[in-house]
Amino acid sequence: MHAVVKPAAAAAAITVSIDSTFIRSCEEGERHLEVRVGNVETAGGSRQVFGAVAKACTDITALIRRTLQAVGQTDATELTAFTDGCPGLRSVLVDAGVTKPPILDWFHIAMRLQHATQAASGLSTDGPGRVQAKTVIVEEIERLRWRIWNGKAKNARRSIDRIGKVIRVFKGERGHRTTGVPSRKLWRALHEVDGYLSSQSSWLVNYAKRYGAGLRVGTSVTEGTANFLVNRRMNKSQQMRWSRRGADLLLQVRCAVYNGTLGSGFGHLFEPTSNLDLRLPKAA
């Protein structure tokens, strides 16, 4: 028996977000399998998830097209897409008919900035010069965040250069055995931010303006999707290994359960009951 899915009303605006995660593989010659997951959301709050293991039997582009249709896409629908900047994911979107350039999501930018902030917080303050330098560095990292958030990423290099001038005072700084030298960690984090922004400059936007207008600025929702669809159930155990086909088929079932399209009795989120004999965990 199959659930009857009613056609969705036409959606004026749809947001598509896609990301990738990895699970351990039992396939010969492979340590990990790439899993691509995402969300399709309407302005009215309707949401569907999708996912597929790369190079498996499921066509991810066809899956995205069907998901867009399920939430009411028409020729007049405005599509906005988000990715982490991976060229492969951008190609998937184009092949699925999402031709408008995707926006680089704020979540991945913020994570890289957070690494720099954490490294700066560990800088030594064992002298007036280092205290002053640390203050300058912390302020410049916050200024760097502000510039990117407000669509001024072209000026981001100014903050990195200013940090480069004062970070020399930490030469010879000792680090903890478990964490390494903070100034080196900071410089690596800043180089990562610089390289990431330089390679993704075409997909940056004014995030503050979008946020002020009540529009989405990132794919943190997709990160959550990857967590509950894949990581919690398929990647949590260190000993768990998957075949490409087996992982892909299970992922299709989990997406169908969440979307309410698996079948009668399965297409909703179950709430646990007080009866021990009838207790059901949440399905998704």
PDB file of C-alpha atoms in Angstrom:
ATOM      1  CA  MET A   1       0.000   0.000   0.000  1.00  0.00           C
ATOM      2  CA  HIS A   2       1.327   3.412  -0.892  1.00  0.00           C
ATOM      3  CA  ALA A   3       0.526   6.795   0.580  1.00  0.00           C
ATOM      4  CA  VAL A   4      -1.354   9.190  -1.657  1.00  0.00           C
ATOM      5  CA  VAL A   5       0.608  12.411  -2.070  1.00  0.00           C
ATOM      6  CA  LYS A   6      -1.525  15.399  -3.059  1.00  0.00           C
ATOM      7  CA  PRO A   7      -0.008  17.880  -5.537  1.00  0.00           C
ATOM      8  CA  ALA A   8       1.454  20.870  -3.760  1.00  0.00           C
ATOM      9  CA  ALA A   9       0.258  24.381  -4.434  1.00  0.00           C
ATOM     10  CA  ALA A  10       2.475  26.460  -6.703  1.00  0.00           C
ATOM     11  CA  ALA A  11       5.370  27.987  -4.772  1.00  0.00           C
ATOM     12  CA  ALA A  12       6.459  31.564  -5.554  1.00  0.00           C
ATOM     13  CA  ALA A  13       9.925  31.133  -4.026  1.00  0.00           C
ATOM     14  CA  ILE A  14      11.931  28.032  -3.203  1.00  0.00           C
ATOM     15  CA  THR A  15      15.273  27.629  -1.468  1.00  0.00           C
ATOM     16  CA  VAL A  16      17.474  24.671  -2.346  1.00  0.00           C
ATOM     17  CA  SER A  17      20.455  23.777  -0.192  1.00  0.00           C
ATOM     18  CA  ILE A  18      22.849  20.894  -0.738  1.00  0.00           C
ATOM     19  CA  ASP A  19      25.849  19.640   1.179  1.00  0.00           C
ATOM     20  CA  SER A  20      27.913  16.495   1.467  1.00  0.00           C
ATOM     21  CA  THR A  21      29.126  14.262   4.260  1.00  0.00           C
ATOM     22  CA  PHE A  22      30.995  10.969   4.360  1.00  0.00           C
ATOM     23  CA  ILE A  23      30.387   7.496   5.754  1.00  0.00           C
ATOM     24  CA  ARG A  24      32.810   4.598   6.128  1.00  0.00           C
ATOM     25  CA  SER A  25      32.914   2.191   3.229  1.00  0.00           C
ATOM     26  CA  CYS A  26      33.200  -1.583   3.057  1.00  0.00           C
ATOM     27  CA  GLU A  27      33.833  -1.380  -0.696  1.00  0.00           C
ATOM     28  CA  GLU A  28      37.212  -2.685  -1.803  1.00  0.00           C
ATOM     29  CA  GLY A  29      39.750   0.082  -2.312  1.00  0.00           C
ATOM     30  CA  GLU A  30      37.594   2.789  -0.698  1.00  0.00           C
ATOM     31  CA  ARG A  31      37.704   4.102   2.846  1.00  0.00           C
ATOM     32  CA  HIS A  32      34.746   6.467   2.606  1.00  0.00           C
ATOM     33  CA  LEU A  33      31.623   7.049   0.539  1.00  0.00           C
ATOM     34  CA  GLU A  34      30.390  10.551  -0.247  1.00  0.00           C
ATOM     35  CA  VAL A  35      26.770  11.205   0.679  1.00  0.00           C
ATOM     36  CA  ARG A  36      24.965  14.217  -0.757  1.00  0.00           C
ATOM     37  CA  VAL A  37      21.999  15.555   1.179  1.00  0.00           C
ATOM     38  CA  GLY A  38      19.850  18.640   0.983  1.00  0.00           C
ATOM     39  CA  ASN A  39      16.590  20.461   1.579  1.00  0.00           C
ATOM     40  CA  VAL A  40      13.992  22.089  -0.596  1.00  0.00           C
ATOM     41  CA  GLU A  41      11.980  24.724   1.267  1.00  0.00           C
ATOM     42  CA  THR A  42       9.189  27.075   0.280  1.00  0.00           C
ATOM     43  CA  ALA A  43       8.526  30.562   1.629  1.00  0.00           C
ATOM     44  CA  GLY A  44       5.438  29.138   3.314  1.00  0.00           C
ATOM     45  CA  GLY A  45       7.478  26.716   5.394  1.00  0.00           C
ATOM     46  CA  SER A  46       6.962  23.492   3.437  1.00  0.00           C
ATOM     47  CA  ARG A  47      10.084  21.364   3.467  1.00  0.00           C
ATOM     48  CA  GLN A  48      11.301  18.185   1.798  1.00  0.00           C
ATOM     49  CA  VAL A  49      14.672  16.487   2.165  1.00  0.00           C
ATOM     50  CA  PHE A  50      16.653  14.453  -0.336  1.00  0.00           C
ATOM     51  CA  GLY A  51      19.849  12.458  -0.316  1.00  0.00           C
ATOM     52  CA  ALA A  52      21.881   9.982  -2.315  1.00  0.00           C
ATOM     53  CA  VAL A  53      25.226   8.243  -2.119  1.00  0.00           C
ATOM     54  CA  ALA A  54      27.547   9.479  -4.867  1.00  0.00           C
ATOM     55  CA  LYS A  55      28.021   7.016  -7.755  1.00  0.00           C
ATOM     56  CA  ALA A  56      25.137   4.859  -6.493  1.00  0.00           C
ATOM     57  CA  CYS A  57      21.974   3.858  -8.328  1.00  0.00           C
ATOM     58  CA  THR A  58      20.028   6.985  -7.316  1.00  0.00           C
ATOM     59  CA  ASP A  59      20.257   9.930  -9.713  1.00  0.00           C
ATOM     60  CA  ILE A  60      20.660  12.938  -7.407  1.00  0.00           C
ATOM     61  CA  THR A  61      19.695  15.414 -10.131  1.00  0.00           C
ATOM     62  CA  ALA A  62      16.447  13.579 -10.880  1.00  0.00           C
ATOM     63  CA  LEU A  63      15.803  13.420  -7.141  1.00  0.00           C
ATOM     64  CA  ILE A  64      16.143  17.188  -6.821  1.00  0.00           C
ATOM     65  CA  ARG A  65      13.807  17.766  -9.780  1.00  0.00           C
ATOM     66  CA  ARG A  66      11.139  15.525  -8.257  1.00  0.00           C
ATOM     67  CA  THR A  67      11.516  17.217  -4.880  1.00  0.00           C
ATOM     68  CA  LEU A  68      11.099  20.659  -6.466  1.00  0.00           C
ATOM     69  CA  GLN A  69       7.953  19.484  -8.197  1.00  0.00           C
ATOM     70  CA  ALA A  70       6.648  18.020  -4.946  1.00  0.00           C
ATOM     71  CA  VAL A  71       6.735  21.425  -3.235  1.00  0.00           C
ATOM     72  CA  GLY A  72       5.032  23.189  -6.142  1.00  0.00           C
ATOM     73  CA  GLN A  73       7.709  24.503  -8.497  1.00  0.00           C
ATOM     74  CA  THR A  74       6.435  26.213 -11.652  1.00  0.00           C
ATOM     75  CA  ASP A  75       8.104  28.129 -14.470  1.00  0.00           C
ATOM     76  CA  ALA A  76       7.524  31.315 -12.464  1.00  0.00           C
ATOM     77  CA  THR A  77       9.084  30.019  -9.259  1.00  0.00           C
ATOM     78  CA  GLU A  78      12.148  31.913  -8.037  1.00  0.00           C
ATOM     79  CA  LEU A  79      14.887  29.475  -7.017  1.00  0.00           C
ATOM     80  CA  THR A  80      17.687  30.357  -4.588  1.00  0.00           C
ATOM     81  CA  ALA A  81      20.417  27.804  -3.921  1.00  0.00           C
ATOM     82  CA  PHE A  82      23.114  27.446  -1.262  1.00  0.00           C
ATOM     83  CA  THR A  83      26.238  25.274  -1.239  1.00  0.00           C
ATOM     84  CA  ASP A  84      29.521  25.139   0.639  1.00  0.00           C
ATOM     85  CA  GLY A  85      31.347  26.151  -2.534  1.00  0.00           C
ATOM     86  CA  CYS A  86      32.156  22.644  -3.777  1.00  0.00           C
ATOM     87  CA  PRO A  87      32.287  22.695  -7.618  1.00  0.00           C
ATOM     88  CA  GLY A  88      30.785  19.202  -7.745  1.00  0.00           C
ATOM     89  CA  LEU A  89      27.702  20.288  -5.815  1.00  0.00           C
ATOM     90  CA  ARG A  90      27.296  23.351  -8.018  1.00  0.00           C
ATOM     91  CA  SER A  91      27.357  21.058 -11.051  1.00  0.00           C
ATOM     92  CA  VAL A  92      24.670  18.881  -9.486  1.00  0.00           C
ATOM     93  CA  LEU A  93      22.413  21.917  -9.077  1.00  0.00           C
ATOM     94  CA  VAL A  94      22.925  23.040 -12.674  1.00  0.00           C
ATOM     95  CA  ASP A  95      22.151  19.556 -13.971  1.00  0.00           C
ATOM     96  CA  ALA A  96      18.999  19.556 -11.841  1.00  0.00           C
ATOM     97  CA  GLY A  97      17.814  22.775 -13.493  1.00  0.00           C
ATOM     98  CA  VAL A  98      18.899  25.233 -10.786  1.00  0.00           C
ATOM     99  CA  THR A  99      20.844  27.511 -13.104  1.00  0.00           C
ATOM    100  CA  LYS A 100      20.988  30.639 -10.930  1.00  0.00           C
ATOM    101  CA  PRO A 101      24.470  30.774  -9.301  1.00  0.00           C
ATOM    102  CA  PRO A 102      24.275  29.391  -5.751  1.00  0.00           C
ATOM    103  CA  ILE A 103      25.166  31.515  -2.748  1.00  0.00           C
ATOM    104  CA  LEU A 104      28.104  30.527  -0.584  1.00  0.00           C
ATOM    105  CA  ASP A 105      26.427  29.714   2.702  1.00  0.00           C
ATOM    106  CA  TRP A 106      27.327  31.708   5.785  1.00  0.00           C
ATOM    107  CA  PHE A 107      27.583  28.626   8.003  1.00  0.00           C
ATOM    108  CA  HIS A 108      30.798  27.399   6.364  1.00  0.00           C
ATOM    109  CA  ILE A 109      32.330  30.884   6.414  1.00  0.00           C
ATOM    110  CA  ALA A 110      31.443  31.311  10.092  1.00  0.00           C
ATOM    111  CA  MET A 111      33.007  27.969  10.971  1.00  0.00           C
ATOM    112  CA  ARG A 112      36.333  29.009   9.444  1.00  0.00           C
ATOM    113  CA  LEU A 113      36.217  32.350  11.235  1.00  0.00           C
ATOM    114  CA  GLN A 114      35.445  30.545  14.477  1.00  0.00           C
ATOM    115  CA  HIS A 115      38.645  28.530  14.120  1.00  0.00           C
ATOM    116  CA  ALA A 116      40.596  31.795  13.875  1.00  0.00           C
ATOM    117  CA  THR A 117      38.765  33.252  16.881  1.00  0.00           C
ATOM    118  CA  GLN A 118      39.529  30.195  18.997  1.00  0.00           C
ATOM    119  CA  ALA A 119      43.196  30.279  18.032  1.00  0.00           C
ATOM    120  CA  ALA A 120      43.415  34.001  18.876  1.00  0.00           C
ATOM    121  CA  SER A 121      41.879  33.406  22.296  1.00  0.00           C
ATOM    122  CA  GLY A 122      44.790  31.100  23.128  1.00  0.00           C
ATOM    123  CA  LEU A 123      47.536  33.609  22.313  1.00  0.00           C
ATOM    124  CA  SER A 124      50.022  34.299  25.073  1.00  0.00           C
ATOM    125  CA  THR A 125      49.713  37.423  27.237  1.00  0.00           C
ATOM    126  CA  ASP A 126      53.056  37.081  29.040  1.00  0.00           C
ATOM    127  CA  GLY A 127      54.147  40.628  28.336  1.00  0.00           C
ATOM    128  CA  PRO A 128      52.749  44.095  27.514  1.00  0.00           C
ATOM    129  CA  GLY A 129      53.659  43.752  23.843  1.00  0.00           C
ATOM    130  CA  ARG A 130      51.807  40.479  23.463  1.00  0.00           C
ATOM    131  CA  VAL A 131      48.805  41.763  25.388  1.00  0.00           C
ATOM    132  CA  GLN A 132      48.514  44.699  23.004  1.00  0.00           C
ATOM    133  CA  ALA A 133      49.085  42.508  19.939  1.00  0.00           C
ATOM    134  CA  LYS A 134      46.419  40.026  21.048  1.00  0.00           C
ATOM    135  CA  THR A 135      43.923  42.857  21.500  1.00  0.00           C
ATOM    136  CA  VAL A 136      44.620  44.092  17.963  1.00  0.00           C
ATOM    137  CA  ILE A 137      44.295  40.582  16.525  1.00  0.00           C
ATOM    138  CA  VAL A 138      40.981  39.849  18.248  1.00  0.00           C
ATOM    139  CA  GLU A 139      39.579  43.182  17.028  1.00  0.00           C
ATOM    140  CA  GLU A 140      40.744  42.541  13.457  1.00  0.00           C
ATOM    141  CA  ILE A 141      39.169  39.105  13.370  1.00  0.00           C
ATOM    142  CA  GLU A 142      35.860  40.622  14.442  1.00  0.00           C
ATOM    143  CA  ARG A 143      36.327  43.331  11.814  1.00  0.00           C
ATOM    144  CA  LEU A 144      37.014  40.605   9.259  1.00  0.00           C
ATOM    145  CA  ARG A 145      33.758  38.888  10.220  1.00  0.00           C
ATOM    146  CA  TRP A 146      31.864  42.191   9.936  1.00  0.00           C
ATOM    147  CA  ARG A 147      33.284  42.897   6.473  1.00  0.00           C
ATOM    148  CA  ILE A 148      32.307  39.519   5.076  1.00  0.00           C
ATOM    149  CA  TRP A 149      28.854  39.647   6.705  1.00  0.00           C
ATOM    150  CA  ASN A 150      28.188  43.093   5.230  1.00  0.00           C
ATOM    151  CA  GLY A 151      29.268  42.250   1.693  1.00  0.00           C
ATOM    152  CA  LYS A 152      32.703  43.874   1.949  1.00  0.00           C
ATOM    153  CA  ALA A 153      34.768  40.727   1.511  1.00  0.00           C
ATOM    154  CA  LYS A 154      37.038  42.522  -0.983  1.00  0.00           C
ATOM    155  CA  ASN A 155      38.457  44.413   2.004  1.00  0.00           C
ATOM    156  CA  ALA A 156      39.005  41.252   4.044  1.00  0.00           C
ATOM    157  CA  ARG A 157      42.659  41.145   3.084  1.00  0.00           C
ATOM    158  CA  ARG A 158      43.246  44.371   5.036  1.00  0.00           C
ATOM    159  CA  SER A 159      42.459  42.662   8.319  1.00  0.00           C
ATOM    160  CA  ILE A 160      44.646  39.660   7.483  1.00  0.00           C
ATOM    161  CA  ASP A 161      47.566  41.946   6.574  1.00  0.00           C
ATOM    162  CA  ARG A 162      47.204  43.918   9.811  1.00  0.00           C
ATOM    163  CA  ILE A 163      47.231  40.714  11.817  1.00  0.00           C
ATOM    164  CA  GLY A 164      50.333  39.617   9.917  1.00  0.00           C
ATOM    165  CA  LYS A 165      52.187  42.733  11.049  1.00  0.00           C
ATOM    166  CA  VAL A 166      51.571  42.233  14.768  1.00  0.00           C
ATOM    167  CA  ILE A 167      51.608  38.448  15.007  1.00  0.00           C
ATOM    168  CA  ARG A 168      55.425  38.530  14.765  1.00  0.00           C
ATOM    169  CA  VAL A 169      55.584  39.478  18.425  1.00  0.00           C
ATOM    170  CA  PHE A 170      54.531  35.895  19.209  1.00  0.00           C
ATOM    171  CA  LYS A 171      57.636  34.441  17.564  1.00  0.00           C
ATOM    172  CA  GLY A 172      59.109  31.894  19.957  1.00  0.00           C
ATOM    173  CA  GLU A 173      55.761  31.394  21.689  1.00  0.00           C
ATOM    174  CA  ARG A 174      55.417  27.990  23.283  1.00  0.00           C
ATOM    175  CA  GLY A 175      52.312  25.887  22.927  1.00  0.00           C
ATOM    176  CA  HIS A 176      50.643  23.136  24.875  1.00  0.00           C
ATOM    177  CA  ARG A 177      51.508  19.615  23.833  1.00  0.00           C
ATOM    178  CA  THR A 178      47.899  18.811  22.985  1.00  0.00           C
ATOM    179  CA  THR A 179      47.004  21.992  21.135  1.00  0.00           C
ATOM    180  CA  GLY A 180      50.165  23.269  19.492  1.00  0.00           C
ATOM    181  CA  VAL A 181      51.385  26.849  19.233  1.00  0.00           C
ATOM    182  CA  PRO A 182      48.367  29.222  19.144  1.00  0.00           C
ATOM    183  CA  SER A 183      50.027  31.783  16.852  1.00  0.00           C
ATOM    184  CA  ARG A 184      50.763  29.088  14.254  1.00  0.00           C
ATOM    185  CA  LYS A 185      47.226  27.746  14.503  1.00  0.00           C
ATOM    186  CA  LEU A 186      45.900  31.270  14.042  1.00  0.00           C
ATOM    187  CA  TRP A 187      48.019  31.929  10.964  1.00  0.00           C
ATOM    188  CA  ARG A 188      46.936  28.627   9.397  1.00  0.00           C
ATOM    189  CA  ALA A 189      43.281  29.451  10.125  1.00  0.00           C
ATOM    190  CA  LEU A 190      43.621  32.898   8.547  1.00  0.00           C
ATOM    191  CA  HIS A 191      45.289  31.460   5.451  1.00  0.00           C
ATOM    192  CA  GLU A 192      42.408  29.006   5.171  1.00  0.00           C
ATOM    193  CA  VAL A 193      39.866  31.835   5.397  1.00  0.00           C
ATOM    194  CA  ASP A 194      41.801  33.879   2.829  1.00  0.00           C
ATOM    195  CA  GLY A 195      42.065  30.986   0.391  1.00  0.00           C
ATOM    196  CA  TYR A 196      38.423  30.032   0.846  1.00  0.00           C
ATOM    197  CA  LEU A 197      37.162  33.562   0.206  1.00  0.00           C
ATOM    198  CA  SER A 198      39.481  34.062  -2.766  1.00  0.00           C
ATOM    199  CA  SER A 199      38.272  30.889  -4.489  1.00  0.00           C
ATOM    200  CA  GLN A 200      34.611  31.544  -3.694  1.00  0.00           C
ATOM    201  CA  SER A 201      34.403  35.307  -4.249  1.00  0.00           C
ATOM    202  CA  SER A 202      31.860  34.981  -7.074  1.00  0.00           C
ATOM    203  CA  TRP A 203      29.326  33.389  -4.722  1.00  0.00           C
ATOM    204  CA  LEU A 204      29.553  35.839  -1.826  1.00  0.00           C
ATOM    205  CA  VAL A 205      26.648  38.189  -1.085  1.00  0.00           C
ATOM    206  CA  ASN A 206      25.668  40.857   1.425  1.00  0.00           C
ATOM    207  CA  TYR A 207      24.546  38.509   4.172  1.00  0.00           C
ATOM    208  CA  ALA A 208      23.472  41.307   6.509  1.00  0.00           C
ATOM    209  CA  LYS A 209      21.093  42.656   3.871  1.00  0.00           C
ATOM    210  CA  ARG A 210      19.565  39.222   3.255  1.00  0.00           C
ATOM    211  CA  TYR A 211      19.233  38.551   6.969  1.00  0.00           C
ATOM    212  CA  GLY A 212      17.597  41.936   7.520  1.00  0.00           C
ATOM    213  CA  ALA A 213      15.061  41.095   4.813  1.00  0.00           C
ATOM    214  CA  GLY A 214      14.205  37.827   6.552  1.00  0.00           C
ATOM    215  CA  LEU A 215      15.946  35.697   3.912  1.00  0.00           C
ATOM    216  CA  ARG A 216      18.094  32.639   4.509  1.00  0.00           C
ATOM    217  CA  VAL A 217      21.866  33.183   4.642  1.00  0.00           C
ATOM    218  CA  GLY A 218      23.155  29.636   4.897  1.00  0.00           C
ATOM    219  CA  THR A 219      22.618  25.906   4.947  1.00  0.00           C
ATOM    220  CA  SER A 220      22.815  25.209   8.659  1.00  0.00           C
ATOM    221  CA  VAL A 221      19.466  23.458   8.161  1.00  0.00           C
ATOM    222  CA  THR A 222      21.201  21.141   5.698  1.00  0.00           C
ATOM    223  CA  GLU A 223      23.941  20.457   8.240  1.00  0.00           C
ATOM    224  CA  GLY A 224      21.177  19.346  10.584  1.00  0.00           C
ATOM    225  CA  THR A 225      19.696  17.222   7.824  1.00  0.00           C
ATOM    226  CA  ALA A 226      23.033  15.505   7.250  1.00  0.00           C
ATOM    227  CA  ASN A 227      23.212  14.852  10.968  1.00  0.00           C
ATOM    228  CA  PHE A 228      19.815  13.213  11.447  1.00  0.00           C
ATOM    229  CA  LEU A 229      19.677  11.445   8.064  1.00  0.00           C
ATOM    230  CA  VAL A 230      23.240  10.163   7.938  1.00  0.00           C
ATOM    231  CA  ASN A 231      25.571  10.801  10.841  1.00  0.00           C
ATOM    232  CA  ARG A 232      23.399   9.710  13.770  1.00  0.00           C
ATOM    233  CA  ARG A 233      22.285   6.430  12.204  1.00  0.00           C
ATOM    234  CA  MET A 234      24.941   5.566   9.647  1.00  0.00           C
ATOM    235  CA  ASN A 235      28.171   7.129  10.882  1.00  0.00           C
ATOM    236  CA  LYS A 236      28.050   7.062  14.671  1.00  0.00           C
ATOM    237  CA  SER A 237      29.610   3.649  15.260  1.00  0.00           C
ATOM    238  CA  GLN A 238      33.339   3.521  14.597  1.00  0.00           C
ATOM    239  CA  GLN A 239      32.974  -0.075  13.347  1.00  0.00           C
ATOM    240  CA  MET A 240      30.085   0.558  10.971  1.00  0.00           C
ATOM    241  CA  ARG A 241      30.883   0.047   7.284  1.00  0.00           C
ATOM    242  CA  TRP A 242      28.552   0.409   4.308  1.00  0.00           C
ATOM    243  CA  SER A 243      28.237  -0.849   0.775  1.00  0.00           C
ATOM    244  CA  ARG A 244      27.397   1.842  -1.760  1.00  0.00           C
ATOM    245  CA  ARG A 245      24.057   0.286  -2.724  1.00  0.00           C
ATOM    246  CA  GLY A 246      23.025  -0.581   0.830  1.00  0.00           C
ATOM    247  CA  ALA A 247      23.740   2.908   2.147  1.00  0.00           C
ATOM    248  CA  ASP A 248      21.913   4.525  -0.757  1.00  0.00           C
ATOM    249  CA  LEU A 249      18.784   2.378  -0.347  1.00  0.00           C
ATOM    250  CA  LEU A 250      18.635   3.032   3.391  1.00  0.00           C
ATOM    251  CA  LEU A 251      19.030   6.752   2.773  1.00  0.00           C
ATOM    252  CA  GLN A 252      16.082   6.719   0.344  1.00  0.00           C
ATOM    253  CA  VAL A 253      13.931   5.077   3.014  1.00  0.00           C
ATOM    254  CA  ARG A 254      14.943   7.609   5.657  1.00  0.00           C
ATOM    255  CA  CYS A 255      14.181  10.528   3.333  1.00  0.00           C
ATOM    256  CA  ALA A 256      10.819   9.027   2.394  1.00  0.00           C
ATOM    257  CA  VAL A 257       9.893   8.569   6.050  1.00  0.00           C
ATOM    258  CA  TYR A 258      10.711  12.191   6.802  1.00  0.00           C
ATOM    259  CA  ASN A 259       8.877  13.478   3.722  1.00  0.00           C
ATOM    260  CA  GLY A 260       5.792  11.364   4.444  1.00  0.00           C
ATOM    261  CA  THR A 261       5.954   9.408   1.190  1.00  0.00           C
ATOM    262  CA  LEU A 262       7.044   5.939   2.308  1.00  0.00           C
ATOM    263  CA  GLY A 263       3.634   4.381   2.903  1.00  0.00           C
ATOM    264  CA  SER A 264       0.630   4.109   5.169  1.00  0.00           C
ATOM    265  CA  GLY A 265       1.643   4.086   8.807  1.00  0.00           C
ATOM    266  CA  PHE A 266       5.192   5.288   8.124  1.00  0.00           C
ATOM    267  CA  GLY A 267       4.869   8.710   6.539  1.00  0.00           C
ATOM    268  CA  HIS A 268       4.796  10.772   9.727  1.00  0.00           C
ATOM    269  CA  LEU A 269       6.876  11.354  12.821  1.00  0.00           C
ATOM    270  CA  PHE A 270       5.878   8.930  15.561  1.00  0.00           C
ATOM    271  CA  GLU A 271       5.665  10.213  19.112  1.00  0.00           C
ATOM    272  CA  PRO A 272       6.486   7.767  21.926  1.00  0.00           C
ATOM    273  CA  THR A 273       3.522   6.517  23.954  1.00  0.00           C
ATOM    274  CA  SER A 274       3.256   5.732  27.645  1.00  0.00           C
ATOM    275  CA  ASN A 275       2.331   2.111  26.874  1.00  0.00           C
ATOM    276  CA  LEU A 276       5.515   0.029  26.996  1.00  0.00           C
ATOM    277  CA  ASP A 277       4.081  -2.526  24.556  1.00  0.00           C
ATOM    278  CA  LEU A 278       3.168   0.139  22.012  1.00  0.00           C
ATOM    279  CA  ARG A 279       6.110   2.467  22.424  1.00  0.00           C
ATOM    280  CA  LEU A 280       7.418   3.739  19.086  1.00  0.00           C
ATOM    281  CA  PRO A 281      10.479   5.888  18.609  1.00  0.00           C
ATOM    282  CA  LYS A 282      10.396   8.879  16.335  1.00  0.00           C
ATOM    283  CA  ALA A 283      10.787   7.622  12.818  1.00  0.00           C
ATOM    284  CA  ALA A 284      13.095  10.372  11.690  1.00  0.00           C
TER     285      ALA A 284
END
